[in-house]
XYZ file of C-alpha atoms in Angstrom:
304
model
C 79.918 -63.218 -6.811
C 79.814 -64.055 -3.128
C 76.342 -65.559 -2.925
C 76.272 -67.553 -6.162
C 77.300 -71.189 -6.394
C 77.740 -72.126 -10.078
C 77.428 -75.831 -9.254
C 73.913 -75.232 -7.911
C 72.985 -73.275 -11.008
C 74.005 -76.154 -13.257
C 71.322 -78.235 -11.489
C 68.770 -76.111 -13.337
C 70.308 -76.464 -16.818
C 68.347 -78.863 -19.022
C 69.418 -79.993 -22.507
C 66.149 -80.580 -24.364
C 67.926 -82.656 -27.036
C 68.474 -85.438 -24.478
C 64.697 -85.924 -24.168
C 63.297 -87.715 -27.248
C 60.531 -85.941 -29.154
C 59.169 -86.681 -32.631
C 58.966 -83.228 -34.168
C 57.839 -84.663 -37.504
C 54.365 -84.299 -36.012
C 54.841 -80.532 -36.112
C 52.968 -78.486 -33.544
C 51.080 -81.562 -32.367
C 54.273 -83.174 -31.037
C 53.432 -84.153 -27.433
C 55.677 -82.736 -24.669
C 58.175 -85.231 -23.298
C 56.952 -86.195 -19.799
C 60.457 -86.611 -18.368
C 61.371 -83.135 -19.657
C 58.306 -81.648 -17.970
C 59.254 -83.439 -14.736
C 62.805 -82.064 -14.914
C 61.553 -78.498 -15.322
C 59.174 -78.759 -12.375
C 61.939 -80.289 -10.252
C 64.321 -77.434 -11.083
C 61.773 -74.652 -10.559
C 59.971 -75.942 -7.456
C 62.599 -77.936 -5.593
C 65.957 -76.475 -6.590
C 66.638 -72.887 -7.598
C 63.362 -71.332 -8.704
C 64.260 -71.495 -12.392
C 65.028 -73.863 -15.253
C 67.102 -73.137 -18.367
C 66.099 -75.359 -21.286
C 68.573 -75.249 -24.197
C 69.589 -77.479 -27.111
C 66.493 -77.083 -29.311
C 68.873 -76.630 -32.255
C 70.326 -80.103 -31.672
C 66.855 -81.596 -31.253
C 65.825 -80.191 -34.635
C 69.099 -81.061 -36.380
C 68.787 -84.712 -35.344
C 65.524 -84.780 -37.306
C 66.953 -82.940 -40.350
C 65.260 -79.676 -39.394
C 66.928 -76.241 -39.332
C 66.347 -73.790 -36.507
C 67.530 -70.912 -38.723
C 64.486 -71.148 -40.958
C 61.307 -69.398 -39.910
C 59.511 -72.747 -39.845
C 62.226 -74.403 -37.775
C 62.417 -71.600 -35.209
C 58.634 -71.530 -34.897
C 58.514 -75.299 -34.441
C 61.092 -75.048 -31.634
C 59.148 -72.240 -29.937
C 55.845 -74.066 -30.213
C 57.302 -77.274 -28.807
C 58.910 -75.513 -25.837
C 55.759 -73.500 -25.216
C 53.848 -76.782 -25.178
C 56.266 -78.129 -22.566
C 55.562 -75.116 -20.328
C 51.822 -75.498 -20.868
C 52.130 -79.150 -19.812
C 53.969 -78.105 -16.650
C 51.581 -75.257 -15.809
C 48.693 -77.272 -14.312
C 51.087 -79.068 -11.992
C 52.129 -75.911 -10.109
C 50.051 -75.309 -6.992
C 49.075 -71.697 -7.627
C 47.373 -71.267 -4.253
C 50.664 -72.192 -2.572
C 52.733 -69.694 -4.546
C 50.334 -66.753 -4.855
C 50.496 -64.433 -1.812
C 47.141 -62.861 -2.668
C 44.010 -64.663 -3.801
C 43.893 -64.046 -7.540
C 42.224 -66.354 -10.075
C 44.776 -67.281 -12.725
C 42.437 -68.647 -15.359
C 44.648 -69.292 -18.389
C 48.105 -69.480 -19.912
C 48.818 -67.062 -22.772
C 51.740 -66.221 -25.052
C 53.101 -62.965 -26.458
C 55.726 -62.680 -29.206
C 57.825 -59.523 -28.801
C 61.073 -58.014 -30.052
C 63.553 -57.508 -27.241
C 65.644 -54.983 -29.205
C 63.320 -52.852 -31.337
C 60.101 -51.079 -30.420
C 56.990 -53.213 -30.403
C 54.522 -51.089 -32.351
C 50.733 -51.426 -32.304
C 51.216 -54.409 -30.043
C 48.025 -56.113 -28.942
C 48.588 -58.311 -25.891
C 46.700 -61.561 -25.576
C 44.524 -60.438 -22.699
C 41.486 -58.355 -21.877
C 42.819 -56.119 -19.103
C 45.384 -53.954 -20.937
C 45.120 -52.106 -24.237
C 47.415 -52.274 -27.259
C 50.363 -49.882 -27.221
C 53.908 -49.271 -28.413
C 56.567 -50.348 -25.924
C 60.188 -51.363 -25.412
C 60.904 -54.466 -23.348
C 62.105 -54.069 -19.761
C 65.756 -55.041 -19.211
C 66.436 -53.889 -15.642
C 66.037 -56.252 -12.677
C 62.289 -56.814 -12.581
C 59.317 -59.104 -12.093
C 56.434 -59.487 -14.504
C 53.296 -58.367 -12.694
C 50.647 -60.728 -11.348
C 51.897 -64.002 -12.765
C 53.576 -66.575 -10.488
C 55.216 -68.724 -13.201
C 56.470 -67.597 -16.591
C 58.556 -68.847 -19.489
C 60.690 -66.608 -21.695
C 61.890 -68.091 -24.986
C 64.910 -66.366 -26.571
C 66.395 -66.631 -30.070
C 67.534 -67.101 -32.681
C 68.913 -63.542 -32.564
C 69.959 -61.660 -35.686
C 72.804 -59.117 -35.564
C 72.703 -58.853 -31.769
C 75.544 -58.863 -29.269
C 74.876 -58.947 -25.548
C 71.254 -59.313 -24.516
C 72.141 -62.241 -22.269
C 69.311 -63.300 -19.963
C 70.015 -62.725 -16.290
C 68.583 -64.346 -13.183
C 68.612 -62.448 -9.894
C 68.193 -64.471 -6.711
C 66.052 -62.015 -4.791
C 64.677 -64.921 -2.763
C 68.051 -65.601 -1.164
C 68.782 -61.881 -0.880
C 65.647 -61.391 1.219
C 66.466 -64.427 3.362
C 70.048 -63.303 3.957
C 69.108 -59.711 4.785
C 65.834 -60.307 6.636
C 63.959 -58.141 4.121
C 60.219 -58.381 3.525
C 59.882 -59.149 -0.211
C 56.921 -56.755 -0.386
C 59.387 -53.890 0.147
C 61.611 -54.892 -2.789
C 59.758 -53.406 -5.740
C 58.481 -50.205 -7.300
C 56.358 -49.328 -10.301
C 58.099 -48.825 -13.623
C 56.603 -45.645 -15.107
C 54.420 -46.324 -18.148
C 54.939 -50.074 -17.842
C 53.071 -52.926 -16.177
C 56.192 -54.710 -14.922
C 57.705 -53.849 -11.523
C 61.376 -53.166 -10.836
C 63.761 -53.728 -7.964
C 64.113 -50.530 -5.912
C 67.347 -48.596 -6.323
C 68.265 -49.029 -2.657
C 68.675 -52.792 -3.212
C 69.863 -52.743 -6.811
C 73.649 -52.666 -6.531
C 73.914 -55.429 -3.928
C 71.510 -57.752 -5.744
C 73.294 -57.092 -9.041
C 76.784 -57.654 -7.654
C 76.179 -60.506 -5.199
C 72.999 -62.309 -6.231
C 72.800 -62.063 -10.045
C 74.335 -63.885 -12.983
C 74.041 -63.785 -16.757
C 73.766 -66.926 -18.857
C 76.053 -67.229 -21.870
C 73.928 -69.114 -24.387
C 74.152 -69.584 -28.148
C 71.261 -67.259 -28.858
C 72.142 -66.900 -32.548
C 71.748 -70.625 -33.174
C 69.243 -71.864 -30.609
C 65.866 -71.236 -29.026
C 66.272 -71.263 -25.248
C 63.443 -71.351 -22.709
C 63.898 -69.996 -19.189
C 61.124 -70.960 -16.770
C 60.907 -68.817 -13.637
C 59.087 -68.768 -10.336
C 58.282 -65.127 -10.941
C 56.301 -64.135 -7.828
C 57.962 -61.384 -5.766
C 57.336 -63.314 -2.533
C 59.414 -66.477 -2.776
C 60.482 -66.207 -6.396
C 63.426 -64.840 -8.397
C 63.715 -61.710 -10.536
C 65.170 -61.489 -14.038
C 66.924 -58.991 -16.295
C 69.231 -58.818 -19.332
C 72.609 -57.453 -20.291
C 72.476 -54.622 -22.794
C 71.664 -55.824 -26.346
C 73.513 -54.022 -29.128
C 73.627 -54.117 -32.930
C 77.216 -54.930 -34.006
C 76.650 -54.177 -37.713
C 74.931 -50.805 -37.963
C 74.223 -51.361 -41.677
C 71.969 -54.346 -41.011
C 68.719 -54.820 -39.162
C 68.632 -56.533 -35.785
C 66.095 -58.787 -34.099
C 65.986 -60.239 -30.603
C 62.842 -62.396 -30.675
C 61.280 -63.324 -27.348
C 58.180 -65.401 -26.749
C 56.717 -64.725 -23.334
C 54.345 -67.332 -21.882
C 52.584 -66.732 -18.577
C 49.699 -67.464 -16.285
C 47.262 -64.598 -16.577
C 44.457 -63.119 -14.520
C 41.035 -62.656 -16.081
C 40.482 -58.922 -15.699
C 41.656 -55.536 -14.456
C 40.109 -55.996 -10.988
C 42.186 -59.137 -10.452
C 45.283 -57.340 -11.706
C 44.661 -54.443 -9.322
C 44.310 -56.835 -6.368
C 47.890 -57.985 -6.976
C 49.221 -54.413 -7.144
C 47.292 -53.502 -3.992
C 48.933 -56.371 -2.102
C 52.354 -54.863 -2.848
C 51.239 -51.298 -2.125
C 51.697 -50.274 -5.764
C 49.492 -48.391 -8.181
C 47.949 -49.860 -11.321
C 48.212 -47.135 -13.947
C 47.451 -47.413 -17.627
C 50.599 -47.770 -19.764
C 50.548 -45.659 -22.930
C 52.750 -45.660 -26.020
C 56.513 -45.571 -25.517
C 58.007 -42.164 -24.803
C 61.688 -41.161 -24.700
C 61.429 -40.233 -21.030
C 64.525 -40.120 -18.768
C 62.418 -41.368 -15.849
C 61.676 -44.526 -17.823
C 64.848 -45.105 -19.817
C 66.889 -46.560 -16.937
C 64.369 -49.386 -16.642
C 64.728 -50.203 -20.338
C 68.519 -50.432 -20.346
C 70.195 -53.739 -19.624
C 73.159 -54.232 -17.349
C 76.521 -53.400 -18.917
C 78.143 -55.920 -21.231
C 81.103 -55.887 -18.846
C 78.860 -57.476 -16.197
C 81.321 -59.983 -14.665
C 79.107 -62.803 -13.397
C 78.586 -64.795 -16.574
C 78.038 -68.542 -16.544
C 78.841 -70.323 -19.796
C 76.012 -72.827 -20.159
C 77.766 -74.729 -22.940
C 81.202 -74.962 -21.293
């Protein structure tokens, strides 16, 4: 892990339970201003990402249980509200390499282990479809800042979120970020090209060991290919084959208004915007859906 300084990474770890919030107000609980400030500081001025954990402790202190459906949803809604409070404070014109009007922030609840069937995204530029979440090193298309909320998992091992410092990789190697990515077949996300993959994985990437069975964790990312960082996951598996498994993820992002705006972003990177259809067991696609091996060595224990 030549290019990764764990002490710098810890600058972006934020324990939400240390920021007071009255969750008795339910979904109307206002975001803690100091927490919002800390996230913006970590994302804009430090490492391009923030890892917000400890929602389980925040709930427990108020006699609430994150393992109940109501408790987990309350944690997700509160953290989503924190991201929504941070969103207007990012200067989108500064971080967007192509002029695209990002007119709203939307959320999508998906399963990061099973197929998402008859999934209707919260937008008006892509149609509903069946899909499997992307786990290779990738960027979400046409959205400069995103939040991914993970947990609580059920009967899942692995599936650790990964952050890949493509920003530093490009700086170190003198690479134009526009040359980093390629289309993922039948998917709207874009992946790191194979020619860069091994070096970024081995020298510029790390997985975060988090208590994803007992917490809801939010990772906020500067997601733009130019100037931002990529993300991925280790391979999620079902340890008990006799039981069901769930890896809930809430994705929150800035979003463009329509397909023309989406295409403008793809055009900037020299990529095609093709309609994604229902999931197919296609070898040309499957490598993008697999996570990195569970033996991936660069794991940082957030709770250590």
